[in-house]
Tab-separated table of C-alpha atoms and ligand atoms in Angstrom:
chain	number	residue	atom	x	y	z
A	1245	MET	CA	21.754	53.826	-22.735
A	1246	LYS	CA	24.589	54.798	-24.853
A	1247	VAL	CA	26.398	52.182	-26.701
A	1248	SER	CA	30.076	52.241	-27.406
A	1249	VAL	CA	31.527	49.311	-29.325
A	1250	SER	CA	35.084	47.985	-28.569
A	1251	ILE	CA	36.958	46.604	-31.676
A	1252	LEU	CA	39.658	45.053	-29.468
A	1253	GLY	CA	38.716	41.379	-30.662
A	1254	LEU	CA	39.023	42.064	-34.265
A	1255	ASN	CA	41.967	41.734	-36.664
A	1256	ASP	CA	40.579	43.826	-39.526
A	1257	ARG	CA	39.904	47.105	-37.633
A	1258	LYS	CA	39.409	49.112	-40.788
A	1259	LYS	CA	36.704	46.872	-41.788
A	1260	ALA	CA	35.190	46.929	-38.243
A	1261	ILE	CA	35.014	50.792	-38.407
A	1262	SER	CA	33.327	50.855	-41.766
A	1263	LEU	CA	30.697	48.437	-40.526
A	1264	LEU	CA	30.198	50.502	-37.353
A	1265	ASN	CA	29.785	53.670	-39.466
A	1266	ASN	CA	26.563	51.985	-40.779
A	1267	THR	CA	25.141	51.480	-37.253
A	1268	ASN	CA	23.778	53.713	-34.636
A	1269	CYS	CA	26.240	53.118	-32.025
A	1270	ASP	CA	27.318	56.168	-30.090
A	1271	TYR	CA	30.960	55.759	-30.036
A	1272	ILE	CA	33.844	53.364	-30.862
A	1273	HIS	CA	35.900	52.151	-27.904
A	1274	ILE	CA	39.489	51.935	-28.497
A	1275	ASP	CA	41.402	49.626	-25.996
A	1276	VAL	CA	44.884	50.743	-25.713
A	1277	MET	CA	47.331	48.262	-23.977
A	1278	ASP	CA	50.969	48.616	-23.260
A	1279	GLY	CA	52.025	44.948	-22.381
A	1280	SER	CA	52.902	46.328	-18.732
A	1281	PHE	CA	49.763	47.650	-17.074
A	1282	VAL	CA	47.923	44.712	-18.712
A	1283	PRO	CA	49.458	41.584	-20.183
A	1284	ASN	CA	48.320	42.441	-23.784
A	1285	LYS	CA	49.664	45.007	-26.157
A	1286	GLN	CA	47.202	46.629	-28.650
A	1287	PHE	CA	46.955	49.935	-30.769
A	1288	THR	CA	49.701	52.373	-31.419
A	1289	THR	CA	48.890	55.929	-31.488
A	1290	GLU	CA	49.467	55.926	-35.101
A	1291	GLU	CA	47.053	53.213	-35.699
A	1292	ILE	CA	44.447	55.139	-33.742
A	1293	ASN	CA	45.014	58.315	-35.725
A	1294	ASN	CA	44.695	56.355	-39.040
A	1295	LEU	CA	41.373	54.692	-37.910
A	1296	GLU	CA	40.046	58.275	-36.913
A	1297	ILE	CA	40.380	59.356	-40.547
A	1298	ILE	CA	37.795	56.695	-41.662
A	1299	SER	CA	35.502	56.792	-38.817
A	1300	LYS	CA	32.312	58.672	-38.737
A	1301	LYS	CA	31.720	57.951	-34.989
A	1302	LYS	CA	33.804	59.723	-32.197
A	1303	PHE	CA	36.163	57.446	-30.275
A	1304	ASP	CA	36.380	57.011	-26.624
A	1305	VAL	CA	40.049	55.842	-25.855
A	1306	HIS	CA	40.594	53.575	-22.758
A	1307	LEU	CA	44.297	53.810	-21.852
A	1308	MET	CA	45.219	50.637	-20.081
A	1309	VAL	CA	48.915	51.971	-19.894
A	1310	ASP	CA	51.328	52.910	-17.208
A	1311	ASN	CA	52.321	56.019	-18.925
A	1312	PRO	CA	49.210	57.546	-20.564
A	1313	ARG	CA	51.038	61.077	-20.975
A	1314	GLU	CA	53.090	59.720	-24.102
A	1315	TYR	CA	49.749	58.530	-25.782
A	1316	ILE	CA	47.711	61.581	-24.912
A	1317	GLU	CA	50.329	63.968	-26.379
A	1318	ASN	CA	50.501	61.900	-29.744
A	1319	LEU	CA	46.880	61.271	-30.415
A	1320	ASP	CA	45.006	63.244	-32.969
A	1321	ILE	CA	42.259	64.499	-30.699
A	1322	SER	CA	39.937	65.854	-33.416
A	1323	ASN	CA	37.568	62.787	-33.387
A	1324	ILE	CA	37.929	61.844	-29.724
A	1325	GLU	CA	35.210	62.465	-27.243
A	1326	TYR	CA	36.702	60.928	-24.070
A	1327	ILE	CA	40.254	59.882	-22.922
A	1328	ILE	CA	40.085	57.445	-20.013
A	1329	VAL	CA	43.044	56.622	-17.900
A	1330	HIS	CA	43.350	54.092	-15.052
A	1331	SER	CA	43.056	55.201	-11.334
A	1332	GLU	CA	45.519	52.513	-10.260
A	1333	ILE	CA	48.635	53.769	-12.186
A	1334	ALA	CA	51.477	55.246	-10.095
A	1335	LYS	CA	51.191	58.718	-11.835
A	1336	ASP	CA	49.865	62.075	-10.856
A	1337	ILE	CA	46.274	61.549	-12.105
A	1338	ASN	CA	45.366	65.310	-11.602
A	1339	GLU	CA	48.021	66.319	-13.889
A	1340	LEU	CA	46.982	63.764	-16.576
A	1341	LEU	CA	43.201	64.718	-16.254
A	1342	ASP	CA	44.353	68.561	-16.623
A	1343	LEU	CA	46.493	67.486	-19.540
A	1344	ILE	CA	43.431	65.959	-21.284
A	1345	LYS	CA	41.143	68.892	-20.576
A	1346	SER	CA	43.788	71.160	-22.056
A	1347	TYR	CA	43.073	69.517	-25.265
A	1348	ASN	CA	39.355	70.209	-24.887
A	1349	VAL	CA	38.686	66.388	-24.703
A	1350	LYS	CA	36.348	65.035	-21.958
A	1351	CYS	CA	38.281	63.059	-19.208
A	1352	GLY	CA	37.579	59.572	-17.663
A	1353	LEU	CA	38.935	57.477	-14.905
A	1354	SER	CA	38.656	53.541	-15.040
A	1355	ILE	CA	38.730	51.300	-12.068
A	1356	LYS	CA	39.454	47.653	-12.080
A	1357	PRO	CA	37.158	45.058	-10.307
A	1358	ASN	CA	39.217	44.584	-7.116
A	1359	THR	CA	40.067	48.366	-6.667
A	1360	ASP	CA	38.215	50.148	-3.764
A	1361	ILE	CA	36.063	52.834	-5.399
A	1362	SER	CA	37.270	55.394	-2.749
A	1363	ILE	CA	40.238	55.742	-4.918
A	1364	LEU	CA	38.125	57.911	-7.243
A	1365	THR	CA	36.994	60.530	-4.494
A	1366	PRO	CA	39.744	62.989	-4.929
A	1367	TYR	CA	38.933	63.396	-8.649
A	1368	LEU	CA	35.142	63.506	-8.751
A	1369	ASN	CA	35.024	67.065	-9.373
A	1370	LYS	CA	37.084	66.973	-12.456
A	1371	LEU	CA	35.591	63.772	-14.051
A	1372	ASP	CA	33.327	63.632	-17.044
A	1373	LEU	CA	33.081	59.863	-16.973
A	1374	ILE	CA	33.830	56.856	-14.697
A	1375	LEU	CA	34.517	53.717	-16.371
A	1376	VAL	CA	33.613	50.596	-14.196
A	1377	MET	CA	35.608	47.506	-15.281
A	1378	SER	CA	33.411	44.294	-15.211
A	1379	VAL	CA	36.118	41.983	-16.200
A	1380	GLU	CA	39.917	42.168	-15.355
A	1381	PRO	CA	41.253	44.440	-18.135
A	1382	GLY	CA	43.396	42.871	-20.899
A	1383	PHE	CA	41.153	40.921	-23.066
A	1384	SER	CA	37.839	40.824	-24.724
A	1385	GLY	CA	35.303	37.879	-24.528
A	1386	GLN	CA	35.496	37.393	-20.675
A	1387	GLU	CA	32.654	36.826	-18.354
A	1388	PHE	CA	30.899	39.627	-16.628
A	1389	ILE	CA	31.535	40.143	-12.902
A	1390	SER	CA	28.347	40.587	-11.412
A	1391	ASN	CA	29.127	42.482	-8.230
A	1392	SER	CA	30.177	45.327	-10.665
A	1393	LEU	CA	26.574	46.518	-10.323
A	1394	ASP	CA	26.895	47.001	-6.778
A	1395	ARG	CA	29.804	49.147	-7.270
A	1396	VAL	CA	28.119	51.062	-10.042
A	1397	SER	CA	25.115	51.733	-7.562
A	1398	LYS	CA	27.471	53.074	-4.781
A	1399	LEU	CA	29.056	55.217	-7.257
A	1400	LYS	CA	25.903	56.507	-8.580
A	1401	GLN	CA	24.870	57.445	-4.984
A	1402	ILE	CA	28.021	59.420	-4.377
A	1403	ILE	CA	27.532	61.297	-7.622
A	1404	LYS	CA	24.060	62.198	-6.790
A	1405	ASN	CA	24.946	63.063	-3.107
A	1406	ASN	CA	27.491	65.644	-4.517
A	1407	ASN	CA	25.365	66.939	-7.163
A	1408	LEU	CA	27.870	65.949	-9.859
A	1409	ASP	CA	27.532	65.569	-13.557
A	1410	ILE	CA	29.504	62.235	-14.504
A	1411	VAL	CA	28.662	59.669	-17.030
A	1412	MET	CA	28.661	56.286	-15.525
A	1413	ALA	CA	29.967	53.761	-18.008
A	1414	ILE	CA	30.626	49.984	-17.627
A	1415	ASP	CA	33.125	47.928	-19.608
A	1416	GLY	CA	33.603	44.096	-19.942
A	1417	GLY	CA	31.266	41.052	-20.741
A	1418	ILE	CA	28.262	43.012	-21.497
A	1419	ASN	CA	25.779	41.208	-23.604
A	1420	GLY	CA	22.087	40.740	-24.621
A	1421	SER	CA	21.558	38.629	-21.323
A	1422	ASN	CA	22.868	41.040	-18.948
A	1423	ALA	CA	21.956	44.274	-20.682
A	1424	SER	CA	18.612	44.931	-19.010
A	1425	LEU	CA	20.225	44.284	-15.483
A	1426	VAL	CA	22.864	46.575	-16.489
A	1427	LYS	CA	20.402	49.275	-17.528
A	1428	LYS	CA	18.299	49.000	-14.271
A	1429	SER	CA	21.586	49.914	-12.295
A	1430	GLY	CA	21.320	53.406	-13.878
A	1431	ILE	CA	24.494	53.151	-16.274
A	1432	ASP	CA	24.512	55.760	-18.662
A	1433	MET	CA	26.819	53.967	-21.273
A	1434	VAL	CA	27.901	50.378	-21.982
A	1435	VAL	CA	31.140	49.281	-23.687
A	1436	SER	CA	30.568	46.031	-25.515
A	1437	GLY	CA	33.094	44.126	-27.821
A	1438	SER	CA	32.700	40.601	-28.667
A	1439	TYR	CA	28.865	40.570	-28.190
A	1440	VAL	CA	28.588	43.034	-31.049
A	1441	THR	CA	31.621	42.166	-33.150
A	1442	ASN	CA	31.370	38.351	-33.207
A	1443	SER	CA	27.982	38.727	-34.968
A	1444	LEU	CA	27.227	39.198	-38.527
A	1445	ASP	CA	24.558	41.978	-37.723
A	1446	TYR	CA	26.070	44.554	-35.505
A	1447	GLN	CA	23.060	46.776	-35.476
A	1448	ASP	CA	20.941	43.963	-34.364
A	1449	LYS	CA	23.209	43.434	-31.295
A	1450	ILE	CA	23.437	47.093	-30.633
A	1451	ASN	CA	19.644	47.097	-30.476
A	1452	ASP	CA	19.665	44.424	-27.889
A	1453	LEU	CA	21.989	46.443	-25.716
A	1454	ARG	CA	20.027	49.717	-25.687
B	454	DX5	C1	39.045	44.825	-21.561
B	454	DX5	C2	38.507	45.906	-22.564
B	454	DX5	C3	37.078	45.850	-22.897
B	454	DX5	C4	36.742	44.711	-23.828
B	454	DX5	C5	35.290	44.595	-24.073
B	454	DX5	O1	40.308	45.180	-21.190
B	454	DX5	O2	38.734	47.091	-21.789
B	454	DX5	O3	36.747	47.113	-23.531
B	454	DX5	O4	37.373	44.720	-25.087
B	454	DX5	O5	35.092	43.491	-24.669
B	454	DX5	P1	34.042	42.484	-24.319
B	454	DX5	O6	32.679	42.950	-24.459
B	454	DX5	O7	34.190	41.261	-25.269
B	454	DX5	O8	34.164	41.919	-22.966
B	455	ZN	ZN1	37.881	49.031	-22.722
């Protein structure tokens, strides 16, 4: 299972990146929030571009914003593996996925806990990744919503039935206690924030998650 670490909960993000550089985490997860799609505002494109310079890990960028285009067009894509937009926004999703792909970056769609998974159906052929939210997006340190794993299983089945190659990722409230259950559900990648970054030994916590 791949591990991506969210640095949302930390004030000193440069320090977090340098600590994560010395772990075996697969990606660093950047939670971008516009204060409108979610009630929190975090990360400007300039800040992300500056963090990329010091990172030895690739980023996966989770855009919790109403207007992803303005972020996608201003990001330095050289160190980004995935750009993920939300399925619930009132925008042309196909156009946004094409835009991401036009930069040779992998594209993902994220889905909030109460959104019907059928919202993803029209885009499955285009997607490199699906990010199932296991908390209401907005803040780190929330409790894992357990029915998220049923949603993951249903999506895995749809992916299998259609012979698709899509990375299944889950984000929110993942910790050492629920990691093994999450792994059993067939998840390819977990995003974890506070469980890793509230500790003094990031690598130790990453080991618990794998
Ligand atoms: C929530 C974010 C998550 C969150 C993860 O809106 O998308 O990435 O920061 O943090 P934890 O693991 O603390 O829930
Ligand atoms: Zn996230």
